[in-house]
Amino acid sequence: QGQETKISFKTAEDAPKISKHIYGHFAEHLGRSIYDGFYVGDTSAIPNKDGVRIDIIEALKEIQIPNLRWPGGCFADTYQWKDGIGPQEDRPTMVNSWWGGVTEDNSFGTHNFLNLCEELGAEPFISANVGSGTVQDFMDWVQYTNHPEGSPMAKLRKENGRDEPWKVKYWGIGNEMWGCGGNMTVEYYANIYKQYSTFMTAGENKDNLYRIAAGASGDDYHWTEVLMKEVPKSLIEAVGLHHYAVIDWENKGPATGYDEEIYFKSMEEALKMDEFVKGHIEVMEKHDPKNEIDLVVDEWGGWYDVEEGTNPGFLYQQNTMRDAMIAGTTLNIFNNHSGRVKMANLAQTVNVLQAVALTEGEKMILTPTYHVFKMYTVHHDAQLLPVEFDSPEYTYNGESLPAISVSASKNETGNTNISLVNIDASAEHKVEIDLEGLDVNNIEAEILKSGKIQDHNTFDNPNKINIAEFKDFKLRKGKLEVSLPPFSVVVLSSK
Ligand code: AHR
């Protein structure tokens, strides 16, 4: 407060590229995510393309969704993919045992998902069943989606109306194997992983499939250590990691009616991502100094109590400026570790947890989280500018957190983009950014802010929170002075 925080960047030639896949999403068969969220069926009065809501398709294209993870989550390790192909009316049903015990009618299956990804221009990321599925099922799924012809699975796909393979590159080998994936030890899972990974590629990874081992939760470094030690490099491309910003699993607190104490704790949990990512990278570096195996944070986000009157198994929650703070800081963390973090998936896209969109009948609203993703598209595949700075503190009740989060990149046309977040609930913070050597003259900027931290968009007031032009900065002799309002996200771009 009052004092300016100095920020500078290193323009290292060998700085990593920020993979656009860091900006990935996740859609599980959970609550109103797939059914009602994405998929309304092609006989619905809600405008749709092959049964998928057009408003959702357009919104996701707008944020250049790079990949979509499906069908779970915990659901993935119960999912029998063969029940989701062929004529819809003949598809067997199942119980969605993890999420509300509802009947899954399998009307949204492999074709629906992969055609949707094509429509979105997003890479599909299939998280496949290891917990209760067989190695054969897994191999068959890979062949069904990827074999051009000449195999029983390619034949079956063609019979089901799809001639060309979709060529799915990203495969998750199970999900949360330490929990809903089968309550396994990592020592046991490492062997299972090797078995699935071997057979899905028939020993040789000729098609360059990208195989992601189900990773640790939070600070379980032992999990990553064992996978890195036990799995040969020929069988693995990435290790996963999950971390949710939850203040207390027994009492998560409300999504909107929270106080500053809860807000502070949520941010404390969210910011732990930095520590966890660093910790897992350190372990990976020990076993893989050449950086051949990536870290994929395939589930992250804020998790609160469900909205009153909704099914507790459906994880439906509103999304406020707190979520914008979580999104902005977490994406900055991933950008700053993009040398190893090559992919991430926010949980989850529509109507579940930290969603980017919420639906109610024919209505659809975009959340503050959505707007952060939109502002940050400038970083997709741009070169990281590693940052150096000491953040001022955001203090609450004698405890403190770094108030400012920042990441920056330079894109192919030489434009510099800087994303800043001030999580402080009441204080403005001023920063002075040294842009020497970056050839920056003209700057345009956008901001996401609101009057109260609990503010959110509703179906009656869908644009309460939206991106606005930002002018509270001055560029003088290569130094950029920016005043960041409390709980705001600002992205500055040179033009
Ligand atoms: O995203 C909701 C659930 O959180 C996922 O199904 C599971 O992987 C995690 O525990």
Coordinates of C-alpha atoms and ligand atoms in Angstrom, one line a residue:
Q1 CA 0.0 0.0 0.0
G2 CA 1.4 3.3 -0.9
Q3 CA 4.8 1.8 -1.8
E4 CA 5.4 0.5 -5.3
T5 CA 6.4 -3.1 -5.9
K6 CA 9.1 -3.4 -8.5
I7 CA 8.7 -6.2 -11.0
S8 CA 11.2 -7.1 -13.7
F9 CA 11.5 -9.9 -16.3
K10 CA 14.4 -12.0 -17.5
T11 CA 14.4 -12.3 -21.3
A12 CA 16.0 -15.7 -21.4
E13 CA 16.4 -17.2 -24.9
D14 CA 15.8 -20.7 -23.5
A15 CA 12.7 -19.7 -21.5
P16 CA 9.9 -22.2 -22.1
K17 CA 6.8 -21.8 -24.2
I18 CA 3.6 -21.6 -22.1
S19 CA 1.7 -24.5 -23.6
K20 CA -1.8 -23.5 -24.5
H21 CA -2.8 -26.8 -22.9
I22 CA -2.4 -25.2 -19.5
Y23 CA -5.7 -23.6 -20.3
G24 CA -7.6 -26.9 -20.6
H25 CA -10.9 -27.9 -19.1
F26 CA -12.6 -31.0 -17.7
A27 CA -16.1 -32.4 -18.1
E28 CA -17.2 -35.4 -16.1
H29 CA -20.5 -37.3 -16.1
L30 CA -21.4 -35.6 -12.9
G31 CA -24.5 -33.7 -11.9
R32 CA -25.5 -31.3 -14.6
S33 CA -22.2 -31.1 -16.3
I34 CA -22.8 -33.3 -19.4
Y35 CA -26.6 -33.7 -19.3
D36 CA -28.2 -30.3 -19.2
G37 CA -24.9 -28.5 -19.2
F38 CA -23.3 -29.6 -22.5
Y39 CA -25.8 -32.0 -23.8
V40 CA -29.5 -31.5 -24.2
G41 CA -30.1 -34.0 -27.0
D42 CA -30.9 -33.1 -30.6
T43 CA -34.7 -33.0 -30.0
S44 CA -34.3 -30.2 -27.4
A45 CA -35.9 -26.7 -28.0
I46 CA -32.6 -25.3 -26.8
P47 CA -30.5 -24.5 -29.9
N48 CA -28.0 -27.3 -30.2
K49 CA -25.5 -28.9 -32.6
D50 CA -25.9 -32.7 -32.5
G51 CA -27.4 -32.3 -29.1
V52 CA -24.8 -30.0 -27.6
R53 CA -25.8 -26.5 -26.6
I54 CA -24.7 -23.9 -29.1
D55 CA -24.3 -21.2 -26.5
I56 CA -21.7 -23.5 -24.7
I57 CA -19.9 -24.3 -27.9
E58 CA -19.6 -20.6 -28.8
A59 CA -18.5 -19.6 -25.3
L60 CA -15.8 -22.3 -25.3
K61 CA -14.5 -21.4 -28.7
E62 CA -14.3 -17.8 -27.6
I63 CA -11.8 -18.8 -24.9
Q64 CA -10.0 -21.0 -27.4
I65 CA -10.4 -24.1 -25.3
P66 CA -7.3 -26.2 -26.1
N67 CA -8.3 -29.5 -24.7
L68 CA -11.2 -31.2 -22.8
R69 CA -10.8 -34.0 -20.3
W70 CA -13.6 -36.6 -20.2
P71 CA -15.5 -38.7 -18.9
G72 CA -14.1 -38.3 -15.3
G73 CA -12.9 -37.9 -12.6
C74 CA -14.1 -40.7 -10.4
F75 CA -16.7 -41.6 -13.0
A76 CA -13.9 -42.6 -15.4
D77 CA -13.0 -45.7 -13.4
T78 CA -16.5 -46.9 -13.6
Y79 CA -17.1 -46.1 -17.2
Q80 CA -17.7 -48.9 -19.8
W81 CA -17.1 -47.1 -23.1
K82 CA -18.7 -49.8 -25.2
D83 CA -22.0 -49.0 -23.6
G84 CA -21.8 -45.5 -25.0
I85 CA -21.6 -46.4 -28.7
G86 CA -24.1 -47.6 -31.3
P87 CA -27.8 -46.6 -31.5
Q88 CA -28.8 -44.6 -28.5
E89 CA -31.9 -46.5 -27.8
D90 CA -30.0 -49.8 -27.5
R91 CA -27.4 -48.5 -25.0
P92 CA -27.4 -50.1 -21.6
T93 CA -27.8 -47.9 -18.6
M94 CA -25.6 -47.9 -15.4
V95 CA -25.6 -46.3 -12.0
N96 CA -23.4 -43.3 -11.6
S97 CA -22.2 -44.6 -8.2
W98 CA -19.9 -41.7 -7.3
W99 CA -22.2 -38.8 -8.2
G100 CA -25.7 -39.0 -6.7
G101 CA -26.4 -42.6 -7.6
V102 CA -28.4 -41.5 -10.7
T103 CA -29.0 -43.5 -13.8
E104 CA -26.5 -42.9 -16.6
D105 CA -28.3 -43.7 -19.9
N106 CA -25.1 -43.5 -21.9
S107 CA -26.7 -41.2 -24.5
F108 CA -23.6 -39.1 -24.5
G109 CA -20.7 -41.4 -25.5
T110 CA -17.4 -41.6 -27.4
H111 CA -18.7 -40.3 -30.7
N112 CA -20.6 -37.4 -29.0
F113 CA -17.5 -36.4 -27.1
L114 CA -15.0 -36.7 -29.9
N115 CA -17.2 -34.9 -32.4
L116 CA -17.7 -32.1 -29.8
C117 CA -13.9 -31.7 -29.5
E118 CA -13.6 -31.5 -33.3
E119 CA -16.3 -28.8 -33.3
L120 CA -14.5 -26.9 -30.5
G121 CA -11.1 -27.3 -32.1
A122 CA -10.0 -28.8 -28.8
E123 CA -7.8 -31.8 -28.3
P124 CA -9.7 -34.6 -26.5
F125 CA -8.1 -36.0 -23.4
I126 CA -9.7 -39.3 -22.5
S127 CA -9.3 -40.4 -18.9
A128 CA -9.8 -44.1 -19.2
N129 CA -11.0 -46.8 -16.9
V130 CA -8.3 -48.7 -15.0
G131 CA -10.1 -49.1 -11.7
S132 CA -12.9 -51.4 -12.9
G133 CA -12.1 -51.8 -16.6
T134 CA -9.8 -54.4 -18.3
V135 CA -6.6 -53.9 -20.2
Q136 CA -8.5 -55.3 -23.3
D137 CA -11.2 -52.6 -22.9
F138 CA -8.5 -49.9 -22.8
M139 CA -6.7 -51.3 -25.9
D140 CA -10.0 -51.5 -27.7
W141 CA -10.9 -47.9 -26.9
V142 CA -7.5 -46.7 -28.3
Q143 CA -8.0 -48.8 -31.4
Y144 CA -11.6 -47.7 -31.8
T145 CA -10.7 -44.0 -31.8
N146 CA -7.3 -44.2 -33.6
H147 CA -7.1 -47.1 -36.0
P148 CA -7.7 -46.0 -39.6
E149 CA -8.8 -49.4 -40.7
G150 CA -8.1 -53.1 -40.8
S151 CA -9.0 -53.9 -37.2
P152 CA -12.2 -55.1 -35.6
M153 CA -12.5 -51.8 -33.6
A154 CA -12.0 -49.7 -36.7
K155 CA -14.7 -51.8 -38.4
L156 CA -17.0 -51.2 -35.5
R157 CA -16.4 -47.5 -35.5
K158 CA -17.2 -47.3 -39.2
E159 CA -20.4 -49.3 -38.7
N160 CA -21.3 -46.7 -36.1
G161 CA -21.0 -44.0 -38.7
R162 CA -17.5 -42.6 -38.3
D163 CA -15.1 -43.4 -41.1
E164 CA -12.0 -41.5 -40.2
P165 CA -10.3 -42.1 -36.8
W166 CA -10.2 -39.1 -34.4
K167 CA -6.6 -39.8 -33.5
V168 CA -6.8 -39.2 -29.8
K169 CA -3.4 -38.3 -28.4
Y170 CA -4.0 -37.6 -24.7
W171 CA -4.9 -40.6 -22.5
G172 CA -5.1 -40.6 -18.7
I173 CA -4.4 -44.1 -17.2
G174 CA -7.0 -44.1 -14.5
N175 CA -7.9 -41.3 -12.1
E176 CA -7.0 -40.7 -8.4
M177 CA -5.8 -44.3 -8.0
W178 CA -5.1 -43.5 -4.3
G179 CA -8.8 -42.9 -3.8
C180 CA -11.9 -43.4 -6.0
G181 CA -9.7 -45.1 -8.7
G182 CA -9.3 -48.1 -6.4
N183 CA -7.6 -47.0 -3.1
M184 CA -4.3 -48.4 -4.3
T185 CA -0.8 -47.8 -3.1
V186 CA 1.4 -46.1 -5.6
E187 CA 3.7 -49.1 -5.6
Y188 CA 0.8 -51.3 -6.8
Y189 CA -0.4 -48.7 -9.3
A190 CA 3.0 -48.3 -10.8
N191 CA 2.8 -51.9 -12.0
I192 CA -0.8 -51.6 -13.2
Y193 CA 0.2 -48.4 -15.0
K194 CA 3.0 -50.2 -16.8
Q195 CA 0.7 -53.0 -17.9
Y196 CA -2.0 -50.6 -19.3
S197 CA 0.6 -48.3 -20.9
T198 CA 2.3 -51.2 -22.6
F199 CA -0.7 -52.8 -24.1
M200 CA -2.4 -49.5 -25.2
T201 CA 0.5 -48.9 -27.5
A202 CA 1.4 -52.5 -28.3
G203 CA 4.8 -52.0 -26.7
E204 CA 5.9 -49.3 -29.1
N205 CA 4.4 -45.9 -29.0
K206 CA 4.3 -45.5 -32.8
D207 CA 1.4 -43.1 -32.8
N208 CA 3.0 -40.8 -30.2
L209 CA 0.2 -41.2 -27.7
Y210 CA 0.6 -39.0 -24.7
R211 CA 0.1 -41.2 -21.6
I212 CA -0.6 -39.5 -18.3
A213 CA -0.2 -41.4 -15.1
A214 CA -2.8 -40.8 -12.5
G215 CA -1.0 -38.4 -10.1
A216 CA -0.8 -37.4 -6.5
S217 CA -3.1 -35.2 -4.5
G218 CA -1.5 -32.0 -3.1
D219 CA 1.8 -32.7 -1.3
D220 CA 2.0 -36.5 -1.8
Y221 CA 5.5 -36.4 -3.2
H222 CA 6.1 -40.0 -2.5
W223 CA 3.4 -40.8 -5.2
T224 CA 5.4 -38.9 -7.8
E225 CA 8.7 -40.3 -6.6
V226 CA 7.6 -43.9 -7.1
L227 CA 6.1 -43.3 -10.5
M228 CA 9.2 -41.5 -11.7
K229 CA 11.4 -44.3 -10.3
E230 CA 9.4 -47.3 -11.4
V231 CA 8.0 -46.4 -14.8
P232 CA 10.5 -46.5 -17.7
K233 CA 10.5 -43.4 -19.9
S234 CA 9.3 -45.4 -22.9
L235 CA 6.0 -45.9 -21.2
I236 CA 5.1 -42.5 -19.9
E237 CA 4.8 -38.9 -21.1
A238 CA 3.4 -37.2 -18.1
V239 CA 2.5 -37.5 -14.4
G240 CA -0.7 -36.0 -13.1
L241 CA -1.4 -33.9 -10.0
H242 CA -4.7 -32.8 -8.4
H243 CA -5.2 -29.9 -6.0
Y244 CA -8.4 -28.3 -5.0
A245 CA -8.8 -25.0 -3.0
V246 CA -10.9 -26.5 -0.1
I247 CA -10.7 -24.9 3.3
D248 CA -12.1 -28.0 5.1
W249 CA -13.5 -31.1 3.5
E250 CA -16.1 -31.4 6.2
N251 CA -17.2 -27.8 6.0
K252 CA -16.3 -26.2 2.8
G253 CA -18.2 -23.0 3.3
P254 CA -20.6 -21.3 1.0
A255 CA -19.9 -20.4 -2.6
T256 CA -21.2 -16.9 -2.3
G257 CA -22.1 -15.9 1.3
Y258 CA -18.6 -16.2 2.7
D259 CA -16.8 -13.7 4.9
E260 CA -13.2 -12.4 4.6
E261 CA -11.9 -15.1 6.9
I262 CA -13.1 -17.8 4.6
Y263 CA -11.9 -15.9 1.5
F264 CA -8.4 -15.6 3.1
K265 CA -8.4 -19.3 3.8
S266 CA -9.5 -20.2 0.3
M267 CA -6.7 -18.1 -1.2
E268 CA -4.3 -19.7 1.2
E269 CA -5.3 -23.1 -0.1
A270 CA -5.3 -22.0 -3.7
L271 CA -1.8 -20.5 -3.5
K272 CA -0.5 -23.8 -2.1
M273 CA -0.5 -24.9 -5.8
D274 CA 2.8 -23.0 -6.1
E275 CA 4.4 -25.0 -3.3
F276 CA 3.0 -28.3 -4.7
V277 CA 4.0 -27.7 -8.3
K278 CA 7.5 -26.8 -7.2
G279 CA 7.7 -29.8 -4.9
H280 CA 6.6 -32.3 -7.5
I281 CA 8.9 -30.7 -10.1
E282 CA 11.8 -31.1 -7.7
V283 CA 11.1 -34.8 -7.4
M284 CA 10.7 -35.1 -11.2
E285 CA 14.0 -33.3 -11.8
K286 CA 15.8 -35.8 -9.7
H287 CA 14.7 -38.7 -11.8
D288 CA 14.3 -36.9 -15.1
P289 CA 16.9 -34.1 -15.4
K290 CA 16.4 -33.8 -19.1
N291 CA 12.8 -32.8 -18.6
E292 CA 11.3 -35.6 -20.7
I293 CA 8.3 -36.2 -18.6
D294 CA 5.7 -33.5 -18.0
L295 CA 3.6 -32.5 -15.0
V296 CA -0.1 -32.3 -15.8
V297 CA -2.4 -30.7 -13.2
D298 CA -5.5 -32.4 -14.5
E299 CA -7.9 -31.2 -11.8
W300 CA -7.8 -27.9 -9.9
G301 CA -10.2 -25.2 -8.7
G302 CA -12.2 -24.0 -5.8
W303 CA -14.6 -26.4 -4.1
Y304 CA -17.4 -25.2 -1.8
D305 CA -20.7 -26.4 -0.4
V306 CA -23.4 -27.0 -3.0
E307 CA -26.1 -24.4 -3.6
E308 CA -29.0 -24.8 -1.3
G309 CA -31.7 -27.1 -2.6
T310 CA -29.4 -28.8 -5.1
N311 CA -28.4 -32.5 -5.0
P312 CA -25.2 -32.8 -2.8
G313 CA -23.8 -35.3 -5.3
F314 CA -24.1 -32.8 -8.1
L315 CA -21.4 -30.3 -6.9
Y316 CA -23.3 -27.3 -8.3
Q317 CA -21.8 -24.1 -6.9
Q318 CA -21.9 -20.4 -7.9
N319 CA -18.8 -18.6 -8.9
T320 CA -17.7 -15.2 -7.5
M321 CA -14.7 -12.8 -7.6
R322 CA -13.0 -15.2 -5.3
D323 CA -13.0 -17.7 -8.1
A324 CA -11.5 -15.1 -10.4
M325 CA -8.7 -14.7 -7.9
I326 CA -8.2 -18.4 -7.8
A327 CA -8.1 -18.7 -11.6
G328 CA -5.9 -15.7 -12.1
T329 CA -3.3 -16.7 -9.5
T330 CA -3.3 -20.4 -10.4
L331 CA -2.9 -19.8 -14.1
N332 CA 0.0 -17.4 -13.3
I333 CA 1.6 -20.3 -11.2
F334 CA 1.3 -22.7 -14.2
N335 CA 2.7 -20.1 -16.6
N336 CA 5.7 -19.5 -14.3
H337 CA 6.3 -23.3 -14.2
S338 CA 5.6 -23.9 -17.8
G339 CA 9.0 -25.5 -18.2
R340 CA 7.5 -28.7 -16.7
V341 CA 3.7 -28.0 -16.4
K342 CA 2.5 -28.6 -19.9
M343 CA -1.2 -29.2 -19.3
A344 CA -3.9 -28.4 -16.7
N345 CA -7.6 -28.9 -16.5
L346 CA -9.9 -26.7 -14.5
A347 CA -12.6 -28.7 -12.6
Q348 CA -15.1 -28.4 -14.2
T349 CA -16.5 -26.7 -17.3
V350 CA -20.3 -26.4 -16.9
N351 CA -22.5 -26.5 -13.8
V352 CA -19.9 -28.3 -11.6
L353 CA -17.4 -26.9 -9.1
Q354 CA -15.4 -23.9 -10.5
A355 CA -17.4 -23.8 -13.7
V356 CA -16.8 -21.3 -16.5
A357 CA -20.5 -21.4 -17.5
L358 CA -23.8 -22.2 -15.6
T359 CA -27.0 -23.1 -17.2
E360 CA -30.7 -22.9 -16.2
G361 CA -33.1 -24.2 -18.9
E362 CA -32.4 -22.2 -22.0
K363 CA -30.4 -19.6 -20.1
M364 CA -26.6 -19.7 -19.8
I365 CA -24.3 -17.3 -17.9
L366 CA -20.5 -16.9 -18.0
T367 CA -18.7 -16.8 -14.6
P368 CA -15.9 -14.5 -13.4
T369 CA -13.6 -17.6 -14.0
Y370 CA -14.6 -17.6 -17.6
H371 CA -13.6 -14.0 -18.0
V372 CA -10.2 -14.7 -16.5
F373 CA -9.6 -17.5 -19.1
K374 CA -10.7 -15.1 -21.8
M375 CA -8.2 -12.4 -20.7
Y376 CA -5.4 -15.0 -20.4
T377 CA -5.7 -16.4 -24.0
V378 CA -2.9 -14.0 -24.8
H379 CA -0.5 -16.4 -23.1
H380 CA -1.4 -19.4 -25.2
D381 CA 1.8 -20.8 -26.7
A382 CA 3.7 -17.6 -26.0
Q383 CA 7.2 -17.6 -24.6
L384 CA 7.4 -17.1 -20.9
L385 CA 9.2 -14.1 -19.5
P386 CA 10.4 -15.3 -16.1
V387 CA 9.5 -12.8 -13.5
E388 CA 11.5 -11.4 -10.5
F389 CA 9.7 -9.6 -7.7
D390 CA 8.8 -9.6 -4.1
S391 CA 5.1 -9.3 -3.4
P392 CA 3.6 -7.0 -0.8
E393 CA 1.5 -8.7 1.8
Y394 CA -2.2 -9.2 2.1
T395 CA -2.7 -9.5 5.8
Y396 CA -5.8 -10.7 7.6
N397 CA -6.0 -11.5 11.3
G398 CA -2.3 -11.5 11.8
E399 CA -1.6 -13.9 8.9
S400 CA -0.4 -12.9 5.5
L401 CA -0.3 -14.0 1.9
P402 CA 1.4 -12.5 -1.1
A403 CA -1.0 -9.9 -2.4
I404 CA 0.2 -9.8 -6.0
S405 CA 0.6 -12.6 -8.5
V406 CA 2.1 -12.0 -11.9
S407 CA 3.2 -13.8 -15.1
A408 CA 4.3 -12.5 -18.5
S409 CA 4.9 -13.8 -22.0
K410 CA 6.0 -12.6 -25.4
N411 CA 4.1 -13.9 -28.4
E412 CA 5.3 -14.7 -31.9
T413 CA 4.6 -11.2 -33.2
G414 CA 6.7 -9.8 -30.4
N415 CA 3.9 -8.5 -28.2
T416 CA 4.4 -8.6 -24.5
N417 CA 1.5 -9.7 -22.2
I418 CA 1.4 -9.3 -18.5
S419 CA -1.2 -10.7 -16.2
L420 CA -1.5 -9.4 -12.7
V421 CA -3.7 -10.3 -9.8
N422 CA -4.2 -8.4 -6.6
I423 CA -6.0 -10.7 -4.1
D424 CA -6.0 -8.2 -1.3
A425 CA -9.6 -7.8 -0.2
S426 CA -9.4 -4.1 0.7
A427 CA -6.1 -2.5 -0.4
E428 CA -5.0 -1.2 -3.8
H429 CA -1.4 -2.1 -4.7
K430 CA 0.8 -0.2 -7.0
V431 CA 3.5 -2.0 -9.1
E432 CA 6.3 -0.6 -11.3
I433 CA 7.2 -3.0 -14.1
D434 CA 10.6 -2.6 -15.7
L435 CA 10.0 -3.2 -19.5
E436 CA 13.6 -2.4 -20.6
G437 CA 14.6 -4.4 -23.6
L438 CA 11.1 -5.5 -24.4
D439 CA 10.4 -2.9 -27.1
V440 CA 7.0 -1.8 -25.6
N441 CA 5.5 1.5 -26.7
N442 CA 1.7 1.1 -26.9
I443 CA -0.2 -0.7 -24.2
E444 CA -3.8 -1.7 -24.0
A445 CA -5.2 -3.3 -20.9
E446 CA -8.3 -5.0 -19.5
I447 CA -9.6 -5.5 -16.0
L448 CA -11.9 -7.8 -14.1
K449 CA -13.1 -6.3 -10.8
S450 CA -16.3 -5.7 -8.8
G451 CA -17.6 -3.9 -5.8
K452 CA -17.7 -6.9 -3.5
I453 CA -15.6 -10.0 -3.4
Q454 CA -18.8 -12.1 -3.2
D455 CA -20.2 -10.5 -6.4
H456 CA -21.2 -12.9 -9.1
N457 CA -23.2 -13.2 -12.3
T458 CA -26.8 -14.5 -12.0
F459 CA -29.4 -15.6 -14.5
D460 CA -31.2 -12.3 -13.9
N461 CA -28.0 -10.2 -14.0
P462 CA -25.6 -12.1 -16.2
N463 CA -23.2 -9.2 -16.9
K464 CA -22.6 -7.8 -13.4
I465 CA -19.0 -9.0 -13.7
N466 CA -17.5 -8.5 -17.1
I467 CA -14.2 -7.5 -18.6
A468 CA -13.7 -3.8 -18.9
E469 CA -11.1 -1.5 -20.4
F470 CA -8.4 -0.6 -17.9
K471 CA -6.6 2.8 -18.0
D472 CA -5.0 3.1 -14.6
F473 CA -1.4 2.8 -15.8
K474 CA 1.4 5.0 -17.1
L475 CA 4.3 4.0 -19.3
R476 CA 7.3 6.3 -18.7
K477 CA 10.9 5.6 -20.0
G478 CA 10.5 1.9 -20.1
K479 CA 8.8 1.7 -16.7
L480 CA 5.1 0.8 -16.4
E481 CA 3.3 2.0 -13.3
V482 CA 0.1 0.2 -12.6
S483 CA -2.5 0.7 -9.8
L484 CA -4.2 -2.6 -9.1
P485 CA -7.6 -2.2 -7.3
P486 CA -8.5 -4.7 -4.5
F487 CA -9.4 -8.2 -5.8
S488 CA -8.8 -7.5 -9.4
V489 CA -7.3 -9.2 -12.4
V490 CA -5.5 -7.0 -15.0
V491 CA -3.9 -8.1 -18.3
L492 CA -1.7 -5.6 -20.1
S493 CA -0.7 -6.2 -23.7
S494 CA 1.7 -4.3 -25.9
K495 CA 0.3 -3.5 -29.3
Ligands
AHR1 O1 -14.0 -33.1 -9.9 C1 -14.7 -33.8 -9.0 C2 -14.0 -35.0 -8.5 O2 -12.9 -34.6 -7.7 C3 -13.4 -35.9 -9.5 O3 -14.3 -36.8 -10.0 C4 -12.3 -36.6 -8.7 O4 -11.2 -37.0 -9.6 C5 -11.9 -35.6 -7.7 O5 -11.8 -36.1 -6.4

